[in-house]
């Protein structure tokens, strides 16, 4: 099963927890909000399987539930942040 991820920048509080546990997937911009490194927060790049543990650690540790994970690309998904 493929995995895709994206960050809801509207709800991200910039705590940095995700980039601490998954630095190959997430980083923070100048405003402190997080984004995915894989595809500049488009949610269109498959997360490499070897990073799944880091991905789920970040997902479970996000205090604002801003990290979204799906089995399909987020491209064109109008509900991607629900
Ligand atoms: S853990 Fe969540 S709230 Fe914290 S920086 Fe990452 S996406 Fe934002």
PDB file of C-alpha atoms and ligand atoms in Angstrom:
ATOM      1  CA  UNK A   1       0.000   0.000   0.000  1.00  0.00           C
ATOM      2  CA  UNK A   2       1.376   3.366  -0.987  1.00  0.00           C
ATOM      3  CA  UNK A   3       1.301   6.285   1.421  1.00  0.00           C
ATOM      4  CA  UNK A   4       1.077  10.007   0.839  1.00  0.00           C
ATOM      5  CA  UNK A   5       1.235  12.802   3.387  1.00  0.00           C
ATOM      6  CA  UNK A   6       0.507  16.494   3.615  1.00  0.00           C
ATOM      7  CA  UNK A   7       0.422  19.146   6.368  1.00  0.00           C
ATOM      8  CA  UNK A   8      -2.532  21.438   6.993  1.00  0.00           C
ATOM      9  CA  UNK A   9      -0.664  24.695   7.416  1.00  0.00           C
ATOM     10  CA  UNK A  10      -3.828  26.410   8.666  1.00  0.00           C
ATOM     11  CA  UNK A  11      -3.883  24.284  11.805  1.00  0.00           C
ATOM     12  CA  UNK A  12      -0.149  23.593  12.248  1.00  0.00           C
ATOM     13  CA  UNK A  13       1.116  25.373  15.354  1.00  0.00           C
ATOM     14  CA  UNK A  14       4.775  25.106  14.375  1.00  0.00           C
ATOM     15  CA  UNK A  15       5.848  23.029  17.344  1.00  0.00           C
ATOM     16  CA  UNK A  16       8.531  21.205  15.341  1.00  0.00           C
ATOM     17  CA  UNK A  17       7.713  17.756  16.675  1.00  0.00           C
ATOM     18  CA  UNK A  18       7.251  16.257  13.210  1.00  0.00           C
ATOM     19  CA  UNK A  19      10.583  17.433  11.842  1.00  0.00           C
ATOM     20  CA  UNK A  20      12.256  16.145  15.017  1.00  0.00           C
ATOM     21  CA  UNK A  21      10.982  12.589  14.552  1.00  0.00           C
ATOM     22  CA  UNK A  22      10.784  12.558  10.744  1.00  0.00           C
ATOM     23  CA  UNK A  23      13.393  14.994   9.411  1.00  0.00           C
ATOM     24  CA  UNK A  24      13.453  13.317   6.021  1.00  0.00           C
ATOM     25  CA  UNK A  25       9.743  13.932   5.548  1.00  0.00           C
ATOM     26  CA  UNK A  26       8.922  17.215   7.305  1.00  0.00           C
ATOM     27  CA  UNK A  27      10.570  20.595   7.631  1.00  0.00           C
ATOM     28  CA  UNK A  28       9.485  24.031   8.791  1.00  0.00           C
ATOM     29  CA  UNK A  29       9.232  27.187   6.739  1.00  0.00           C
ATOM     30  CA  UNK A  30      10.278  30.704   7.735  1.00  0.00           C
ATOM     31  CA  UNK A  31       6.991  31.224   9.578  1.00  0.00           C
ATOM     32  CA  UNK A  32       7.552  28.054  11.573  1.00  0.00           C
ATOM     33  CA  UNK A  33       4.803  26.068   9.888  1.00  0.00           C
ATOM     34  CA  UNK A  34       5.641  22.594   8.781  1.00  0.00           C
ATOM     35  CA  UNK A  35       5.486  21.190   5.259  1.00  0.00           C
ATOM     36  CA  UNK A  36       6.464  17.984   3.510  1.00  0.00           C
ATOM     37  CA  UNK A  37       9.913  17.910   1.984  1.00  0.00           C
ATOM     38  CA  UNK A  38       9.006  15.170  -0.464  1.00  0.00           C
ATOM     39  CA  UNK A  39       6.786  17.316  -2.675  1.00  0.00           C
ATOM     40  CA  UNK A  40       6.684  20.819  -1.160  1.00  0.00           C
ATOM     41  CA  UNK A  41       3.461  19.951   0.646  1.00  0.00           C
ATOM     42  CA  UNK A  42       1.536  18.909  -2.442  1.00  0.00           C
ATOM     43  CA  UNK A  43       0.867  15.426  -1.099  1.00  0.00           C
ATOM     44  CA  UNK A  44       1.677  13.883  -4.448  1.00  0.00           C
ATOM     45  CA  UNK A  45       4.915  11.979  -3.755  1.00  0.00           C
ATOM     46  CA  UNK A  46       4.882   8.458  -2.373  1.00  0.00           C
ATOM     47  CA  UNK A  47       6.472   8.270   1.048  1.00  0.00           C
ATOM     48  CA  UNK A  48       9.370   5.803   0.860  1.00  0.00           C
ATOM     49  CA  UNK A  49       8.465   2.632   2.730  1.00  0.00           C
ATOM     50  CA  UNK A  50      11.541   2.839   4.927  1.00  0.00           C
ATOM     51  CA  UNK A  51      10.171   6.102   6.342  1.00  0.00           C
ATOM     52  CA  UNK A  52       6.744   4.748   7.359  1.00  0.00           C
ATOM     53  CA  UNK A  53       7.733   4.355  11.012  1.00  0.00           C
ATOM     54  CA  UNK A  54       8.900   7.974  11.115  1.00  0.00           C
ATOM     55  CA  UNK A  55       5.741   9.059   9.282  1.00  0.00           C
ATOM     56  CA  UNK A  56       3.436   7.425  11.803  1.00  0.00           C
ATOM     57  CA  UNK A  57       5.495   8.669  14.754  1.00  0.00           C
ATOM     58  CA  UNK A  58       5.034  12.202  13.425  1.00  0.00           C
ATOM     59  CA  UNK A  59       1.343  11.642  12.702  1.00  0.00           C
ATOM     60  CA  UNK A  60       0.647  10.336  16.189  1.00  0.00           C
ATOM     61  CA  UNK A  61       2.741  13.040  17.840  1.00  0.00           C
ATOM     62  CA  UNK A  62       1.250  16.040  16.078  1.00  0.00           C
ATOM     63  CA  UNK A  63      -0.656  17.980  18.756  1.00  0.00           C
ATOM     64  CA  UNK A  64      -2.947  19.718  16.281  1.00  0.00           C
ATOM     65  CA  UNK A  65      -3.715  16.722  14.040  1.00  0.00           C
ATOM     66  CA  UNK A  66      -2.324  18.681  11.092  1.00  0.00           C
ATOM     67  CA  UNK A  67      -0.554  15.753   9.451  1.00  0.00           C
ATOM     68  CA  UNK A  68      -2.744  13.895   6.994  1.00  0.00           C
ATOM     69  CA  UNK A  69      -1.942  10.464   5.574  1.00  0.00           C
ATOM     70  CA  UNK A  70      -3.716   8.745   2.692  1.00  0.00           C
ATOM     71  CA  UNK A  71      -3.317   5.727   0.426  1.00  0.00           C
ATOM     72  CA  UNK A  72      -3.786   7.928  -2.656  1.00  0.00           C
ATOM     73  CA  UNK A  73      -2.247  11.174  -3.838  1.00  0.00           C
ATOM     74  CA  UNK A  74      -3.790  14.326  -2.399  1.00  0.00           C
ATOM     75  CA  UNK A  75      -3.674  15.962  -5.847  1.00  0.00           C
ATOM     76  CA  UNK A  76      -7.099  17.348  -6.649  1.00  0.00           C
ATOM     77  CA  UNK A  77      -8.603  16.051  -3.418  1.00  0.00           C
ATOM     78  CA  UNK A  78     -10.969  18.762  -2.161  1.00  0.00           C
ATOM     79  CA  UNK A  79     -11.258  17.076   1.235  1.00  0.00           C
ATOM     80  CA  UNK A  80      -7.553  16.682   1.863  1.00  0.00           C
ATOM     81  CA  UNK A  81      -7.610  18.602   5.125  1.00  0.00           C
ATOM     82  CA  UNK A  82     -10.700  16.945   6.609  1.00  0.00           C
TER      83      UNK A  82
HETATM   84  S1  LIG B   1       3.919  18.278  14.692  1.00  0.00           S
HETATM   85 FE1  LIG B   1       2.026  19.110  13.784  1.00  0.00          FE
HETATM   86  S2  LIG B   1       1.747  21.113  14.738  1.00  0.00           S
HETATM   87 FE2  LIG B   1       3.890  20.501  15.100  1.00  0.00          FE
HETATM   88  S3  LIG B   1       5.054  21.434  13.390  1.00  0.00           S
HETATM   89 FE3  LIG B   1       4.479  19.351  12.766  1.00  0.00          FE
HETATM   90  S4  LIG B   1       2.530  19.556  11.629  1.00  0.00           S
HETATM   91 FE4  LIG B   1       2.856  21.448  12.819  1.00  0.00          FE
END
